[in-house]
PDB file of C-alpha atoms in Angstrom:
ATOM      1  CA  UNK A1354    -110.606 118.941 -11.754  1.00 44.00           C
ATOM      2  CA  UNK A1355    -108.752 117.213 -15.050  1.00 44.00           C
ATOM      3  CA  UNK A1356    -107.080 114.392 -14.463  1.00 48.00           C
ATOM      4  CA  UNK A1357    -103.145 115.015 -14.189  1.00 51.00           C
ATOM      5  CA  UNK A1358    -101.074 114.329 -16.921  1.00 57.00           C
ATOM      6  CA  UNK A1359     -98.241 111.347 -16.783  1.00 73.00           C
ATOM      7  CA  UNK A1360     -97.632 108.353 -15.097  1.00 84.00           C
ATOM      8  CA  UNK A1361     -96.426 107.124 -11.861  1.00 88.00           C
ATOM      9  CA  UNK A1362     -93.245 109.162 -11.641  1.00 88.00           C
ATOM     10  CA  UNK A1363     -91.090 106.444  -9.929  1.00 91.00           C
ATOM     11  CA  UNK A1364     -89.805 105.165  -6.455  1.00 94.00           C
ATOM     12  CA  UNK A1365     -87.824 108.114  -5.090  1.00 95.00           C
ATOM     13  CA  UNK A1366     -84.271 107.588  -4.450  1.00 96.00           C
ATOM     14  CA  UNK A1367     -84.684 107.788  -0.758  1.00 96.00           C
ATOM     15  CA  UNK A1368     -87.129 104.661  -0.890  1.00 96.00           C
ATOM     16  CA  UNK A1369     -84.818 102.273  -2.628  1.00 96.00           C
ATOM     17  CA  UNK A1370     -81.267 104.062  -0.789  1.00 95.00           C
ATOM     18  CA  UNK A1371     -83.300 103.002   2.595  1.00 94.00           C
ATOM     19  CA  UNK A1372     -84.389  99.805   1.274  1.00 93.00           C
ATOM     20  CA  UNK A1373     -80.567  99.175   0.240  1.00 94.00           C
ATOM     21  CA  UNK A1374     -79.594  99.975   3.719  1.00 91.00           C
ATOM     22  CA  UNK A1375     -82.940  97.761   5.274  1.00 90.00           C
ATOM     23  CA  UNK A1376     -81.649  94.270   3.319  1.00 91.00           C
ATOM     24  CA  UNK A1377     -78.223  94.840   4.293  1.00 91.00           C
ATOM     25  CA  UNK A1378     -79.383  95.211   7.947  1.00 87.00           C
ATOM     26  CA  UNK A1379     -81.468  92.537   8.004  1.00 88.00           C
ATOM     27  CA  UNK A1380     -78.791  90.100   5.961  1.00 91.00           C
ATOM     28  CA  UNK A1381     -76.202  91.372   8.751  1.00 88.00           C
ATOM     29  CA  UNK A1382     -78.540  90.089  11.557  1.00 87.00           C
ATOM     30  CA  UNK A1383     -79.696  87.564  10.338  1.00 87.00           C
ATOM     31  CA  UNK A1384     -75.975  86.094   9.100  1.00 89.00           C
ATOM     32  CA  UNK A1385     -75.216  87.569  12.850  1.00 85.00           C
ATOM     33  CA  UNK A1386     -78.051  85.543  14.544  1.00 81.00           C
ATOM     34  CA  UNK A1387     -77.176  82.056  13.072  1.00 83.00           C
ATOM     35  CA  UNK A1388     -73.792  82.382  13.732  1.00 81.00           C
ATOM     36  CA  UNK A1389     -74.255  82.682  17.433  1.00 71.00           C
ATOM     37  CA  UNK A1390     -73.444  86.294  17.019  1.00 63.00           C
ATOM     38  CA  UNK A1391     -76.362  86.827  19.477  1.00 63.00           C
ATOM     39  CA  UNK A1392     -77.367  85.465  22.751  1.00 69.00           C
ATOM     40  CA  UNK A1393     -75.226  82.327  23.102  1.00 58.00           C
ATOM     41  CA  UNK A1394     -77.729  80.175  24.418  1.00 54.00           C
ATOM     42  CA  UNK A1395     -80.291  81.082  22.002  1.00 51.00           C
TER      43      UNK A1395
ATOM     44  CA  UNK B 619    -111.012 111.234  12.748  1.00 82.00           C
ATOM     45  CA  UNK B 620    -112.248 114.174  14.207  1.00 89.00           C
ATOM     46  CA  UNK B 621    -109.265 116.958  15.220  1.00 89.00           C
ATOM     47  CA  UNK B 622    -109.906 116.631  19.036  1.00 92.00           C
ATOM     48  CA  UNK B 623    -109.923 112.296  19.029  1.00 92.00           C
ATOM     49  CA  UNK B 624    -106.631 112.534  16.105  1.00 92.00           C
ATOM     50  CA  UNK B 625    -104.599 114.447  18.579  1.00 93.00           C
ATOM     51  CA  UNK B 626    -105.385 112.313  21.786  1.00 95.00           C
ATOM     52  CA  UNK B 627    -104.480 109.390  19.259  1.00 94.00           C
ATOM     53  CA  UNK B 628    -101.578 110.519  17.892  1.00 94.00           C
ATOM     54  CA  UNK B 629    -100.507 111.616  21.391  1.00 96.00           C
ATOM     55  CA  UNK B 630    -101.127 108.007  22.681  1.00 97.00           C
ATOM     56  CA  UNK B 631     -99.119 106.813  19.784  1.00 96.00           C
ATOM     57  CA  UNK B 632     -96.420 109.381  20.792  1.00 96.00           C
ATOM     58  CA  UNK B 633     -96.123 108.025  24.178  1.00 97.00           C
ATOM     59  CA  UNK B 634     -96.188 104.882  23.841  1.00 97.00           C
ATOM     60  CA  UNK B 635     -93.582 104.901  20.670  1.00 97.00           C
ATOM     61  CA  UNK B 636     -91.328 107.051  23.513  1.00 97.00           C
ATOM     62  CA  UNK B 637     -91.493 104.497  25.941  1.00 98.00           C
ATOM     63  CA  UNK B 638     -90.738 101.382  24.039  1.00 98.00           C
ATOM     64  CA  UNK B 639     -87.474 103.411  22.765  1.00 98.00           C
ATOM     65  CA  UNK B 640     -86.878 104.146  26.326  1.00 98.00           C
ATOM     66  CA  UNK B 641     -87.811 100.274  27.455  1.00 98.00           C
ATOM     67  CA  UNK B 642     -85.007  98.969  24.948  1.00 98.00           C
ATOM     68  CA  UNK B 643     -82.626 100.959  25.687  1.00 98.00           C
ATOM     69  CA  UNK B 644     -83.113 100.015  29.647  1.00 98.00           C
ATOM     70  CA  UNK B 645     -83.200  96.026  27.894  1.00 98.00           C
ATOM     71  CA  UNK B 646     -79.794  97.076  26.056  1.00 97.00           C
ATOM     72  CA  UNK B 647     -77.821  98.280  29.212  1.00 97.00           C
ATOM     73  CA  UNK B 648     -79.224  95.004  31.546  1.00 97.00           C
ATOM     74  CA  UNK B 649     -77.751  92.629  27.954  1.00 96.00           C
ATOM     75  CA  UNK B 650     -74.689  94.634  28.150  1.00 95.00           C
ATOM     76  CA  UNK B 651     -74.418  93.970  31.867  1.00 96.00           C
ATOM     77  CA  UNK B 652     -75.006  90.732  31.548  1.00 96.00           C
ATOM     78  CA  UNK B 653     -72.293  90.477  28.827  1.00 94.00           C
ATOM     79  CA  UNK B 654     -69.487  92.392  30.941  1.00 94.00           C
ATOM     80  CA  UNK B 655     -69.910  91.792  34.656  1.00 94.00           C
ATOM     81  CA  UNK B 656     -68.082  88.640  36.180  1.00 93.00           C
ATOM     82  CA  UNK B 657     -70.259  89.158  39.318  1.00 94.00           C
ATOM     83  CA  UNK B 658     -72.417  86.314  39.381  1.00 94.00           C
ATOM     84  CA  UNK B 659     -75.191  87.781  41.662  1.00 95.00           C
ATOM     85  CA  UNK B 660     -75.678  90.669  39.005  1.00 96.00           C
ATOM     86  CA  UNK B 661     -75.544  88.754  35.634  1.00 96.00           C
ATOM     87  CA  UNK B 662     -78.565  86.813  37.819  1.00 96.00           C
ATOM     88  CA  UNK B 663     -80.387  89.545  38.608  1.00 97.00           C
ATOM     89  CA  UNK B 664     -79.880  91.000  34.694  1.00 97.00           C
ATOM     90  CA  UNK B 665     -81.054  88.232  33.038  1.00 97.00           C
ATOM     91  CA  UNK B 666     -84.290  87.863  35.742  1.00 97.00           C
ATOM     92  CA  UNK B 667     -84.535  91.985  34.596  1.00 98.00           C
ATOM     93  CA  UNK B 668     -84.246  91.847  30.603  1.00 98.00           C
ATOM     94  CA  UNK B 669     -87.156  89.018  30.879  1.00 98.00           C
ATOM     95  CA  UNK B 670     -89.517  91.275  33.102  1.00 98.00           C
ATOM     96  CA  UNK B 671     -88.559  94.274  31.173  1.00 98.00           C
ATOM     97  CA  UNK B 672     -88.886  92.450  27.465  1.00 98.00           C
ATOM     98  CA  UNK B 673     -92.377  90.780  28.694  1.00 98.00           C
ATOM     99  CA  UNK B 674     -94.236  93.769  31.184  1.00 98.00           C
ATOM    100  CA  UNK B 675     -92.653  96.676  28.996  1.00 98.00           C
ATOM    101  CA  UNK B 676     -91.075  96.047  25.750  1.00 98.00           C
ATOM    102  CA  UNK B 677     -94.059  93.837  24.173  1.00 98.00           C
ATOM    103  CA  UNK B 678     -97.294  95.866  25.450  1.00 98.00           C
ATOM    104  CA  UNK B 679     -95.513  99.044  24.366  1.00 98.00           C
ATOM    105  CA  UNK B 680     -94.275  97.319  20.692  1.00 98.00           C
ATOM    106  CA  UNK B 681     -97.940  95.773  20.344  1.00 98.00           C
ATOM    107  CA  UNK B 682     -99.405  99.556  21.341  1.00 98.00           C
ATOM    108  CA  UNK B 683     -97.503 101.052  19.645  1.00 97.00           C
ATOM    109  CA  UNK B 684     -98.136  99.168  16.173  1.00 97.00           C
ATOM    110  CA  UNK B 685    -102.149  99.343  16.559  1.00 97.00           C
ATOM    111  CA  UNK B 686    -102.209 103.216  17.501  1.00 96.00           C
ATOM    112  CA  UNK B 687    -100.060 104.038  14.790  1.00 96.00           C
ATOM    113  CA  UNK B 688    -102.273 102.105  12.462  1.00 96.00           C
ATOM    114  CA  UNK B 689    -105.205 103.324  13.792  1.00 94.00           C
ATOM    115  CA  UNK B 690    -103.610 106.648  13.077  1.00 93.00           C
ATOM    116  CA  UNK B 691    -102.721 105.765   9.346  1.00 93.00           C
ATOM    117  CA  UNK B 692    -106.292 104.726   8.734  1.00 92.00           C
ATOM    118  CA  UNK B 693    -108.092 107.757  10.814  1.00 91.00           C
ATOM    119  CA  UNK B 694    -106.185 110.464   8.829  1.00 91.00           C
ATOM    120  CA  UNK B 695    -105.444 111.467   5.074  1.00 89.00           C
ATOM    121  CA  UNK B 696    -102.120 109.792   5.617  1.00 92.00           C
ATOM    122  CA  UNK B 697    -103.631 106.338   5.019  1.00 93.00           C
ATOM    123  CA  UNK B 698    -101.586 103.016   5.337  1.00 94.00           C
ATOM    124  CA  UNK B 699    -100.583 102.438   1.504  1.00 96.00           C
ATOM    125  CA  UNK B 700    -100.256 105.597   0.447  1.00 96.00           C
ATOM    126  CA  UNK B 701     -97.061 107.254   1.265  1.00 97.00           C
ATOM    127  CA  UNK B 702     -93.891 105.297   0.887  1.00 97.00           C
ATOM    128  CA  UNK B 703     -92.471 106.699   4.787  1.00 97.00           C
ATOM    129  CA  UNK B 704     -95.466 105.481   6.535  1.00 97.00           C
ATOM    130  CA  UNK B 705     -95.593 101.874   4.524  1.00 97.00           C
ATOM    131  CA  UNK B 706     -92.049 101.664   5.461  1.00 96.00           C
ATOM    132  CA  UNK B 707     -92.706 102.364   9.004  1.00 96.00           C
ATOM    133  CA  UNK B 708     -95.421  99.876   8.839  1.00 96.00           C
ATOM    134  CA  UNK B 709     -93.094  97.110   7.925  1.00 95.00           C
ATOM    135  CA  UNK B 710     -90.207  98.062   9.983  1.00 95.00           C
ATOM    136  CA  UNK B 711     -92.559  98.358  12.712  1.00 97.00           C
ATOM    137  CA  UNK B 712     -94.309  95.011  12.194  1.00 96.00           C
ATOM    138  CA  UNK B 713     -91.256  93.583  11.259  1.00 94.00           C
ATOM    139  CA  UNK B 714     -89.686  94.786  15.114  1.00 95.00           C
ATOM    140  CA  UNK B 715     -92.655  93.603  16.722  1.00 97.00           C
ATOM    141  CA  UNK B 716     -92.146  90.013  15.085  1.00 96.00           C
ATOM    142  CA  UNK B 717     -88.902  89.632  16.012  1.00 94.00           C
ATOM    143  CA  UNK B 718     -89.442  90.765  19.481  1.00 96.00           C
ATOM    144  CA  UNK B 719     -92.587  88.184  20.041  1.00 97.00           C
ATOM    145  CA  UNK B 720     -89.993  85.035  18.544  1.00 94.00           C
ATOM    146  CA  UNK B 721     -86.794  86.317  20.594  1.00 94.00           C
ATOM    147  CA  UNK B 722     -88.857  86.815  24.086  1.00 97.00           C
ATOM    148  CA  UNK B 723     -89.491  82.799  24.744  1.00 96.00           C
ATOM    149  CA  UNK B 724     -85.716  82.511  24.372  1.00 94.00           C
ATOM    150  CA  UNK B 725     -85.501  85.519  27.029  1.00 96.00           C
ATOM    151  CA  UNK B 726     -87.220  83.569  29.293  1.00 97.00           C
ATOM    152  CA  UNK B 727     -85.163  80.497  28.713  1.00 96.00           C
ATOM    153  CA  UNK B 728     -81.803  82.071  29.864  1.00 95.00           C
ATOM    154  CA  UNK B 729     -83.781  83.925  32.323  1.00 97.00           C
ATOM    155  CA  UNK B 730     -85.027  80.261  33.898  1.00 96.00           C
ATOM    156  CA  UNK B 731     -81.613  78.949  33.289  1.00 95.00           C
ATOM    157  CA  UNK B 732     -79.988  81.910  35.461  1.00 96.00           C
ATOM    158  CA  UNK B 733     -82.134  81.785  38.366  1.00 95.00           C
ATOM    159  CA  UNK B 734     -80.740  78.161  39.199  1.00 94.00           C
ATOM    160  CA  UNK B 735     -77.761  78.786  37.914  1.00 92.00           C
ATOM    161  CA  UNK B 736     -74.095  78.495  39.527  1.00 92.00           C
ATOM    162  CA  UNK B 737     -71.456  81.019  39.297  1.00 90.00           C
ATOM    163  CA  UNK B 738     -69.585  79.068  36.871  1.00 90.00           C
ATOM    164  CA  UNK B 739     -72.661  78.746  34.917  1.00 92.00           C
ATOM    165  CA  UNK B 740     -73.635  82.194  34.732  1.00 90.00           C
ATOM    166  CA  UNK B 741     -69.849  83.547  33.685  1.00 88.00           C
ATOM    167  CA  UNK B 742     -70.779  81.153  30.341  1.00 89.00           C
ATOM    168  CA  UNK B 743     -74.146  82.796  29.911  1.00 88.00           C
ATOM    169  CA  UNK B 744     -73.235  85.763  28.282  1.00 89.00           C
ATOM    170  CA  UNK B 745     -75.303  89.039  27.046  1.00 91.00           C
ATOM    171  CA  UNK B 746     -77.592  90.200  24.775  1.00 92.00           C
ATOM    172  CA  UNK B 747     -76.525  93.211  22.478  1.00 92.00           C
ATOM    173  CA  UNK B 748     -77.594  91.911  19.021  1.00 91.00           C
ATOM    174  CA  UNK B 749     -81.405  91.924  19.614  1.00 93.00           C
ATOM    175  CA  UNK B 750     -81.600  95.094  21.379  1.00 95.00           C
ATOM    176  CA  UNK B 751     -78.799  97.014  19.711  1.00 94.00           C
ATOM    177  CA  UNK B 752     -80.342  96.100  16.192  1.00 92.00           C
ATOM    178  CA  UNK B 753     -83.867  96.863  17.699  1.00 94.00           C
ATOM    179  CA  UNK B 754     -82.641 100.401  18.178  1.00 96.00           C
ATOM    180  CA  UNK B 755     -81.292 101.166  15.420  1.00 94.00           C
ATOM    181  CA  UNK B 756     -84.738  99.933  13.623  1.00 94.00           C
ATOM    182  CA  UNK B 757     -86.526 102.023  16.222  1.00 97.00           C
ATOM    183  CA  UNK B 758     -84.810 105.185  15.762  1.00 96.00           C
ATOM    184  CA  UNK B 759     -84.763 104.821  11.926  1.00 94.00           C
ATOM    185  CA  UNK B 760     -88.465 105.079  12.023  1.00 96.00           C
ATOM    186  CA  UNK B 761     -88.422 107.839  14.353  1.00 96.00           C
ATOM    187  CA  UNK B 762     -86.507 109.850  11.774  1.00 96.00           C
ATOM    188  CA  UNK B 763     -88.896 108.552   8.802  1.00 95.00           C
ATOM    189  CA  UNK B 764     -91.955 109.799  11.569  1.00 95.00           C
ATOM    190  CA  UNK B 765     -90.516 113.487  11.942  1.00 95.00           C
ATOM    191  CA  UNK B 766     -89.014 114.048   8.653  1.00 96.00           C
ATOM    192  CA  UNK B 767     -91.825 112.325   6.377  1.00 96.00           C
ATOM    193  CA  UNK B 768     -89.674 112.446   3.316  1.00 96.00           C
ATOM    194  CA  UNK B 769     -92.184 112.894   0.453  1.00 95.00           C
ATOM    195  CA  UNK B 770     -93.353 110.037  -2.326  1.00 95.00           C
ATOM    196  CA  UNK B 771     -96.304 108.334  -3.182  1.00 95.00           C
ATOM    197  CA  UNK B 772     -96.140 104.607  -3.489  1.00 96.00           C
ATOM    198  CA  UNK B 773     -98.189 103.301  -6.963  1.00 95.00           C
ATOM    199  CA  UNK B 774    -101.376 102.630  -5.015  1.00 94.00           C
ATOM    200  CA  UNK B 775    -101.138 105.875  -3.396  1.00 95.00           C
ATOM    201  CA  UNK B 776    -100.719 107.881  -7.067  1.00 94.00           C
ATOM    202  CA  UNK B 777    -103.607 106.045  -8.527  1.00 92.00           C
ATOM    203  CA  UNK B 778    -106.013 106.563  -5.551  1.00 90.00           C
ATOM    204  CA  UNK B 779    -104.478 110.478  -5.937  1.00 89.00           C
ATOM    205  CA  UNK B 780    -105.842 110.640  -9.631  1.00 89.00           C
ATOM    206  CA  UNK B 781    -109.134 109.382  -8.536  1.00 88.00           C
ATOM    207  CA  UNK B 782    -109.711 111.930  -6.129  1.00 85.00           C
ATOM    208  CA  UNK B 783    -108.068 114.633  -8.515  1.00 83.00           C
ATOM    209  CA  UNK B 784    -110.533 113.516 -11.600  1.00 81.00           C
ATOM    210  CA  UNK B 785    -113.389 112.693  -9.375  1.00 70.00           C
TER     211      UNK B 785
END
């Protein structure tokens, strides 16, 4: 089989929309988690 | 990976993803006990709960459930780099997992702390709803990536595609 044409055709939307979502999440608990947002004798 | 040993795998994998869903949620409702109830015998008895639960169920089930679905990622065409929803639900998975293993010493903690505890100590102790509530949402997320695997190669994946292609 030839080779296929082109190069790498990109990150898909999806992958950087979740990844958008994933940091904010993250940020959110972590901001969350030092700010005693979690257990309070942690 | 042979047909017969990939299905008893991914089955195994299945199960065990099932159950630590099921295990947090049981962790979520003891937190959210814990957090509401101004009965001091049953915030006791909560906190003593979310620690067995985190360390007999949660963590063999997280730790399971991360090298099964590796093992699956590496037995099948699927592979571990290759696809963007199974890297992703490598990392979120790994990522859950870590968290879990830092947060469970501190489980313990308020669990120790509540078993001596006096009922004025135990109204201050509180919940836990961030952990577990955030856990879930991680959990299910890769659920959904698992049943929907939205299509996309990552880089590594495209290159190793044009290898097999042209070789």
């Amino acid at each position: 089989l030839a080779e296929p044409p082109g190069d790498y055709p990109g990150t898909p939307r999806w992958v950087k929309v979740l990844g958008a979502i994933v940091i904010v999440l993250v940020l959110a608990f972590v901001i969350a988690h030092l700010t005693g947002g979690g257990m309070r004798h942690h | 990976m042979a047909p017969g040993l990939r299905k008893f795998v991914l089955t195994v994998h299945l199960a065990l993803s099932v159950g630590w869903i099921g295990a947090v949620v049981a962790y979520l409702v003891l937190g959210v006990t814990a957090a509401t109830s101004t009965d001091a015998p049953t915030v006791r008895a909560a906190w003593i709960a979310m620690e067995l639960t985190g360390w007999s169920a949660i963590v063999p089930l997280a730790l399971a459930s991360l090298l099964t679905g590796i093992v699956m990622s590496l037995g099948t065409p699927w592979g571990l780099f290759r696809h963007w929803w199974v890297l992703i639900t490598l990392v979120l998975t790994a990522f859950a997992t870590g968290v879990l293993l830092l947060h469970m010493p501190s489980v313990s903690a308020v669990a120790n702390m509540a078993r001596e505890a006096d009922a004025a100590a135990l109204s201050r102790l509180g919940g836990d709803l961030l952990h577990p509530g955030v856990g879930l949402v991680v959990l299910l997320l890769i659920t959904t990536l698992n049943v929907y695997k939205p299509p996309g190669l990552t880089p590594y994946g495209w290159r190793k595609e044009r290898q097999q292609r042209s070789g």
